[in-house]
RNA sequence: GCCCUCAUAGCUCAAUGGAUAGAGCACCGGUCUUCUAAACCGUAGGUUGCAGGUUCGAGUCCUGCUGGGGGCGCCA
């Protein structure tokens, strides 16, 4: 990447020296020097020293020997003018970059590549990411938010990391919940049409349906009868189902628009039901599934088939009455994705509670003989709970509606803009409030590890202070503000003619890490890495802003710092963009 | 019963097997006549749940234990 050339040059030298001296250095793992203001490459020799002792059968002090090797290297490695200093420190070899050479290189690269800074060349891996997966005819609540935010960020990061990403959504458009909704609608809301917040309207009817289902003695029978009509493709019911389903889709579109999330492809459960049943037949025919109907269901006894115990358990693939299950459809969908899009890999963004289930699906597809099953990946994340570890459930009415949260976030952000920047136009204030509010909500979800439960708390979710998106956005705005005072003119590339301060070096160092962090985040599928880097960049920029005058400085210092400010703004903005967060011009 | 997962400052969380375990919040005190104070600085806060093990080196990997959460044949 940014330092590949000089890195390789050093590597060749070091490996050659080790060979000469008989030092068993397997591979060179460069790290950055973990001291602020020290910018360069670092390498440890503990492993080599330990390996050497083992080979020679000696018991010697590894730390001491590592330092000796590092010392030896520091004396013999020839540095190009790309480096300033080489020193052996406690078993590490630290090679400091020449600030003149590399700060210019980093800043030039960022300002040249702009929005593509950090973006890798294409690796020709075609990856589908399935996320969101909402049920039609139901509400969209805060519990669903993490999935959308995470899935979207993963898509951005994988794309930046080199993959060809296909963003897929899988909509639960059939099943008992839909029929229950239709039953309530036909009986109590016939002819009504949604207005305003469509998803909320749909969700309200669903909640009512659940309530009436429990209260009304005849409900169960009526719903079952309606299910039968739908199953027999009664034109009237099918038409109503199609119309109401479209309402839900329109409602989801509103939500995705506010979240600024787009999909390349939509799958529907109703589309894979039939093909799912065909697969079940195949499973039975090949002796992989046991048909226990009519007393029991159709099941795949995975542990028996795999010779494992209590690992895969049993997967039910068809109900005893012959109707399909989630698994029926997921088997078909898994295959269909690879066939339609010639995928290299397929990622499922689904909460951690479905881990076993997805392992069962993947294993069943594996047993069916598909060659790509080792490229199925479940990206598991923990759920969003309410205080007291209460899981949100629309059935129990313990939900925070997404739109309510968004509205409140925007209201509060709007109040802050009003206070901080009253001279802006109404339109500007709204736009900033929206960017800040959405940013804060998204950052809160992405700045903790996927494996950590998020406890939703109104105050915490709406806290714009500290390690939060508005802080990061504000740093970019400050950089932008300096540039604006220079009529947005970024000077041409120029040589470094002054001594960089520690904070400037640290800032440039952090900027230079973006491409590698993107790679790491893509590999581990952890937006958290980008969230952390964005915060570090913002924090360091704020230090720079306080310590280093830009516009008031001597002409060449001024021009250099103007370019640095522009590069910092770009780096921050790119990181935020990967998280799906926008960077305002002013705030 | 089996499996997964989490446990780090008062709280919420970070930390490629590597150098001195860091942020934010909260608390207390300070900084706008200078590019936006949605900012910055300072004080304080730690036996990384417990016990072993692997390793030159463990918050990180392995085993066991304790405690929380989740999952385990016809919900999605």
Coordinates of N, CA and C (backbone and C1' of nucleotides) in Angstrom, one line a residue, chain A residues 31 34 42 46 50 62 90 92 269 292 299 310 313 316 319-320 353-354 389 420 448-449 452 466-467 471 474 477-478 481 485 532 535 542-543 545-546 548 550-551 587, chain B residues 1-8 12-16 18-20 22-26 34-41 55-57 68-76:
Chain A
X31 N 5.0 -3.4 12.2 CA 4.0 -2.7 13.0 C 4.3 -1.2 12.9
X34 N 4.5 2.3 18.5 CA 3.4 2.7 19.4 C 3.6 3.9 20.3
X42 N 8.1 -0.6 12.7 CA 8.7 -1.3 13.9 C 8.7 -2.8 13.7
X46 N 11.9 -10.9 19.1 CA 11.7 -11.9 20.2 C 11.5 -13.3 19.6
X50 N 13.9 -16.5 20.2 CA 13.4 -17.7 20.9 C 13.7 -18.9 20.0
X62 N 16.0 -14.4 26.1 CA 15.5 -14.0 24.9 C 15.4 -12.5 24.7
X90 N 14.9 -2.2 23.2 CA 14.3 -3.3 24.0 C 13.8 -4.4 23.1
X92 N 13.2 -4.3 19.9 CA 12.5 -3.9 18.7 C 13.5 -3.1 17.9
X269 N -39.6 -14.2 0.6 CA -39.9 -15.5 1.0 C -40.8 -16.3 0.1
X292 N -41.5 -38.0 8.7 CA -42.2 -38.5 9.8 C -43.7 -38.2 9.7
X299 N -37.6 -34.0 8.9 CA -36.4 -33.5 9.7 C -35.1 -34.1 9.0
X310 N -24.7 -33.9 19.6 CA -25.1 -32.6 20.2 C -24.5 -31.4 19.5
X313 N -27.6 -31.0 16.0 CA -28.9 -31.3 16.4 C -29.8 -31.8 15.2
X316 N -35.6 -29.1 11.3 CA -36.9 -29.4 10.8 C -37.1 -28.6 9.5
X319 N -43.2 -28.7 7.9 CA -44.1 -29.0 9.0 C -44.8 -30.3 8.7
X320 N -45.4 -30.9 9.7 CA -46.1 -32.1 9.5 C -47.3 -32.0 8.6
X353 N -28.6 -15.2 18.0 CA -29.5 -16.2 18.5 C -29.8 -17.3 17.4
X354 N -29.5 -16.9 16.1 CA -29.7 -17.9 15.1 C -28.5 -18.6 14.6
X389 N -32.3 -5.8 30.7 CA -32.1 -6.9 29.8 C -33.5 -7.4 29.2
X420 N -26.0 26.9 18.4 CA -24.6 27.1 18.0 C -24.5 27.9 16.8
X448 N -19.3 -0.3 19.0 CA -19.1 -1.4 20.0 C -19.0 -2.7 19.2
X449 N -18.3 -3.6 19.7 CA -18.1 -4.9 19.0 C -19.4 -5.6 18.7
X452 N -21.1 -7.6 21.4 CA -21.5 -7.0 22.7 C -23.0 -6.6 22.6
X466 N -18.8 13.6 23.7 CA -17.8 12.6 23.8 C -17.6 11.8 22.6
X467 N -17.3 10.5 22.8 CA -17.0 9.6 21.7 C -18.2 9.3 20.9
X471 N -19.0 14.6 17.5 CA -17.6 15.0 17.8 C -16.7 14.9 16.5
X474 N -17.7 17.2 13.8 CA -17.3 18.6 14.1 C -15.8 18.8 13.8
X477 N -15.7 19.5 10.2 CA -16.3 20.8 10.0 C -15.2 21.9 10.3
X478 N -14.5 21.7 11.4 CA -13.4 22.7 11.7 C -12.4 22.8 10.6
X481 N -13.7 24.6 7.8 CA -13.9 26.0 8.1 C -12.6 26.7 7.8
X485 N -12.1 29.6 4.8 CA -11.5 30.9 5.0 C -10.4 31.2 3.9
X532 N -13.2 3.4 15.5 CA -12.2 3.8 16.4 C -11.2 4.8 15.7
X535 N -12.5 8.2 15.3 CA -12.5 9.0 16.5 C -11.0 9.5 16.8
X542 N -8.3 17.8 16.4 CA -8.7 18.8 17.4 C -7.4 19.3 18.1
X543 N -6.5 18.4 18.4 CA -5.2 18.9 19.0 C -4.5 19.7 18.1
X545 N -5.6 21.5 15.6 CA -6.4 22.7 15.5 C -6.0 23.7 16.6
X546 N -5.9 23.2 17.8 CA -5.6 24.1 18.9 C -4.1 24.5 18.9
X548 N -1.7 24.2 16.3 CA -1.0 24.7 15.1 C -1.8 25.7 14.3
X550 N -2.9 27.8 11.3 CA -2.8 27.5 9.9 C -2.8 28.8 9.1
X551 N -3.8 29.5 9.1 CA -4.0 30.7 8.3 C -3.0 31.8 8.7
X587 N -21.6 23.1 11.0 CA -22.5 22.7 12.0 C -22.5 23.6 13.2
Chain B
rG1 P -26.5 -29.9 34.6 O5' -26.9 -31.1 33.6 C5' -26.0 -32.2 33.3 C4' -26.2 -32.6 31.9 C3' -25.5 -31.8 30.8 O3' -24.1 -32.3 30.7 C1' -27.7 -32.0 30.2
rC2 P -22.9 -31.2 30.4 O5' -23.1 -30.9 28.9 C5' -22.9 -32.0 27.9 C4' -23.3 -31.5 26.5 C3' -22.7 -30.1 26.1 O3' -21.4 -30.3 25.6 C1' -25.1 -30.1 25.7
rC3 P -20.4 -29.1 25.7 O5' -20.9 -28.0 24.7 C5' -20.9 -28.3 23.3 C4' -21.6 -27.3 22.5 C3' -21.1 -25.8 22.7 O3' -19.9 -25.6 21.9 C1' -23.4 -25.8 22.8
rC4 P -18.9 -24.4 22.5 O5' -19.6 -23.1 22.1 C5' -19.9 -22.8 20.7 C4' -20.8 -21.5 20.7 C3' -20.2 -20.3 21.4 O3' -19.2 -19.7 20.6 C1' -22.4 -20.5 21.9
rU5 P -17.9 -18.9 21.3 O5' -18.7 -17.7 22.0 C5' -19.3 -16.7 21.2 C4' -20.0 -15.7 22.1 C3' -19.2 -15.0 23.2 O3' -18.5 -13.9 22.7 C1' -21.3 -15.8 24.1
rC6 P -17.1 -13.5 23.3 O5' -17.6 -12.7 24.6 C5' -18.2 -11.4 24.4 C4' -18.9 -10.9 25.7 C3' -18.0 -10.7 26.9 O3' -17.4 -9.5 26.8 C1' -19.9 -12.0 27.5
rA7 P -15.9 -9.3 27.5 O5' -16.2 -9.3 29.0 C5' -17.1 -8.3 29.6 C4' -17.2 -8.5 31.1 C3' -16.0 -8.3 31.9 O3' -16.2 -7.7 33.1 C1' -16.9 -10.4 32.2
rU8 P -16.0 -6.1 33.2 O5' -14.4 -6.0 32.8 C5' -13.5 -6.3 33.8 C4' -12.2 -5.5 33.6 C3' -12.4 -4.0 33.6 O3' -12.4 -3.5 34.9 C1' -11.1 -4.6 31.7
rU12 P -21.9 -0.6 32.9 O5' -21.6 0.2 31.6 C5' -22.7 0.9 30.9 C4' -22.2 1.5 29.6 C3' -21.4 0.6 28.8 O3' -22.2 -0.3 28.0 C1' -20.3 2.7 28.9
rC13 P -21.5 -1.6 27.4 O5' -20.5 -1.0 26.4 C5' -19.2 -1.6 26.1 C4' -18.3 -0.7 25.5 C3' -17.0 -1.2 24.9 O3' -17.3 -1.8 23.6 C1' -16.5 0.7 26.1
rA14 P -16.3 -2.9 23.0 O5' -15.1 -1.9 22.4 C5' -13.9 -2.0 23.1 C4' -13.0 -0.9 22.4 C3' -11.6 -1.5 22.0 O3' -11.6 -2.0 20.7 C1' -11.3 0.3 23.4
rA15 P -11.0 -3.4 20.3 O5' -9.5 -3.2 20.7 C5' -8.6 -2.2 20.1 C4' -7.3 -2.1 20.8 C3' -6.6 -3.5 21.0 O3' -5.8 -3.8 19.9 C1' -6.7 -2.3 23.1
rU16 P -6.6 -4.8 18.9 O5' -5.5 -6.0 18.7 C5' -4.5 -5.7 17.6 C4' -4.5 -6.9 16.7 C3' -3.7 -8.1 17.3 O3' -4.2 -9.3 16.8 C1' -2.6 -7.3 15.4
rG18 P -0.1 -8.2 20.5 O5' 1.1 -7.6 21.3 C5' 1.2 -7.7 22.7 C4' 2.6 -7.1 23.1 C3' 2.9 -5.8 22.5 O3' 3.7 -5.1 23.4 C1' 4.6 -7.5 21.9
rA19 P 2.8 -4.1 24.4 O5' 4.0 -3.4 25.1 C5' 4.9 -4.2 25.9 C4' 6.2 -3.4 26.0 C3' 5.9 -1.9 26.5 O3' 7.0 -1.5 27.3 C1' 7.0 -1.9 24.4
rU20 P 6.8 -1.8 29.0 O5' 5.7 -0.8 29.4 C5' 5.3 -0.8 30.8 C4' 4.3 0.3 31.0 C3' 3.0 0.2 30.2 O3' 1.9 0.6 30.9 C1' 4.0 2.3 29.8
rG22 P -1.7 2.9 28.9 O5' -2.2 4.1 27.8 C5' -3.3 4.9 28.2 C4' -4.3 4.7 27.1 C3' -5.4 5.7 27.2 O3' -5.0 6.9 26.5 C1' -6.3 3.5 26.8
rA23 P -5.6 8.3 27.0 O5' -6.9 8.4 26.1 C5' -8.1 8.5 26.7 C4' -9.2 8.3 25.7 C3' -10.5 8.9 26.1 O3' -10.6 10.3 25.6 C1' -10.8 6.6 25.6
rG24 P -11.1 11.4 26.6 O5' -12.7 11.1 26.6 C5' -13.4 11.2 25.4 C4' -14.8 10.6 25.5 C3' -15.6 11.0 26.7 O3' -16.3 12.2 26.4 C1' -15.6 8.7 26.6
rC25 P -16.5 13.3 27.6 O5' -17.6 12.5 28.5 C5' -18.9 12.2 28.0 C4' -19.7 11.4 28.9 C3' -19.9 11.9 30.3 O3' -20.9 12.9 30.4 C1' -19.2 9.7 30.5
rA26 P -20.7 14.2 31.2 O5' -20.7 13.7 32.7 C5' -21.9 13.0 33.2 C4' -21.6 12.4 34.6 C3' -20.8 13.3 35.6 O3' -21.7 14.2 36.2 C1' -19.7 11.2 35.5
rU34 P -11.1 36.2 19.5 O5' -9.7 35.8 18.8 C5' -9.2 36.6 17.8 C4' -8.1 35.8 17.1 C3' -8.4 34.4 16.8 O3' -9.1 34.2 15.6 C1' -6.3 34.5 17.8
rC35 P -10.3 33.3 15.4 O5' -9.7 32.2 14.3 C5' -9.7 32.6 12.9 C4' -9.8 31.4 12.1 C3' -10.9 30.4 12.5 O3' -12.1 30.7 11.9 C1' -8.8 29.3 11.8
rU36 P -13.4 29.7 12.0 O5' -13.5 29.1 13.5 C5' -13.8 30.0 14.6 C4' -14.8 29.3 15.4 C3' -14.4 28.0 16.1 O3' -14.8 28.1 17.5 C1' -16.4 27.7 15.0
rA37 P -13.7 27.6 18.6 O5' -14.5 27.0 19.8 C5' -14.9 25.6 19.7 C4' -15.9 25.3 20.8 C3' -17.0 26.2 20.9 O3' -18.2 25.5 21.4 C1' -15.8 26.3 22.9
rA38 P -19.3 25.1 20.4 O5' -19.2 23.5 20.5 C5' -19.4 22.8 21.7 C4' -19.7 21.4 21.5 C3' -18.6 20.7 20.7 O3' -18.5 19.3 21.1 C1' -20.6 20.6 19.5
rA39 P -17.4 18.8 22.1 O5' -16.1 19.6 21.7 C5' -15.4 19.3 20.5 C4' -14.2 20.2 20.4 C3' -13.2 19.9 21.5 O3' -12.3 18.9 21.2 C1' -13.6 22.2 21.3
rC40 P -11.7 17.9 22.2 O5' -10.6 18.9 22.9 C5' -9.5 19.3 22.2 C4' -8.7 20.3 23.0 C3' -8.2 19.8 24.3 O3' -7.0 19.0 24.2 C1' -9.2 21.9 24.6
rC41 P -6.8 17.8 25.1 O5' -6.2 18.5 26.4 C5' -5.0 19.3 26.3 C4' -4.8 20.1 27.6 C3' -4.8 19.2 28.9 O3' -3.6 18.5 29.0 C1' -6.1 21.1 29.3
rU55 P 5.6 -24.2 26.3 O5' 5.7 -22.8 25.7 C5' 5.4 -22.5 24.4 C4' 5.5 -21.0 24.1 C3' 6.6 -20.3 24.7 O3' 7.8 -20.4 23.9 C1' 4.6 -19.1 25.2
rC56 P 9.2 -20.6 24.6 O5' 9.5 -19.2 25.3 C5' 10.5 -19.0 26.2 C4' 10.8 -17.6 26.5 C3' 9.5 -16.8 26.8 O3' 9.2 -16.9 28.2 C1' 10.7 -15.6 25.2
rG57 P 7.7 -17.2 28.6 O5' 7.0 -15.8 28.2 C5' 7.3 -14.6 29.0 C4' 6.7 -13.4 28.3 C3' 5.2 -13.4 28.2 O3' 4.5 -13.0 29.3 C1' 6.2 -12.7 26.2
rG68 P -26.2 -15.8 37.7 O5' -26.1 -14.9 36.4 C5' -26.5 -13.5 36.5 C4' -26.2 -12.8 35.2 C3' -27.0 -13.2 34.0 O3' -28.3 -12.8 34.0 C1' -24.7 -12.8 33.4
rG69 P -29.4 -13.7 33.3 O5' -29.1 -13.6 31.8 C5' -29.3 -12.3 31.1 C4' -28.8 -12.4 29.7 C3' -29.4 -13.5 28.9 O3' -30.8 -13.3 28.4 C1' -27.1 -13.5 28.5
rG70 P -31.7 -14.5 28.2 O5' -31.2 -15.2 26.9 C5' -31.1 -14.4 25.7 C4' -30.4 -15.2 24.6 C3' -30.9 -16.5 24.2 O3' -32.0 -16.4 23.3 C1' -28.6 -16.7 24.5
rG71 P -33.1 -17.6 23.4 O5' -32.4 -18.8 22.6 C5' -32.0 -18.7 21.3 C4' -31.2 -19.8 20.9 C3' -31.8 -21.2 21.0 O3' -32.7 -21.5 20.0 C1' -29.6 -21.3 21.9
rC72 P -33.9 -22.4 20.3 O5' -33.3 -23.9 20.4 C5' -32.8 -24.5 19.3 C4' -32.1 -25.8 19.7 C3' -33.0 -26.8 20.5 O3' -33.8 -27.6 19.6 C1' -30.9 -26.6 21.6
rG73 P -35.1 -28.1 20.0 O5' -35.7 -28.8 18.7 C5' -36.0 -28.0 17.6 C4' -36.9 -28.7 16.7 C3' -38.3 -29.1 17.4 O3' -39.2 -28.0 17.0 C1' -37.3 -31.0 16.3
rC74 P -40.4 -27.7 17.9 O5' -41.4 -26.9 16.9 C5' -40.8 -26.2 15.8 C4' -41.5 -26.6 14.5 C3' -43.0 -26.3 14.4 O3' -43.1 -25.0 13.9 C1' -42.5 -28.5 13.6
rC75 P -44.3 -24.2 14.6 O5' -43.4 -22.9 15.0 C5' -42.8 -22.2 13.9 C4' -42.8 -20.8 14.2 C3' -42.0 -19.9 13.2 O3' -42.8 -19.6 12.1 C1' -41.5 -19.3 15.4
rA76 P -42.2 -19.7 10.7 O5' -41.3 -18.4 10.6 C5' -41.9 -17.1 10.8 C4' -40.8 -16.1 11.1 C3' -39.7 -16.2 10.1 O3' -39.9 -15.3 9.0 C1' -38.8 -16.3 12.2

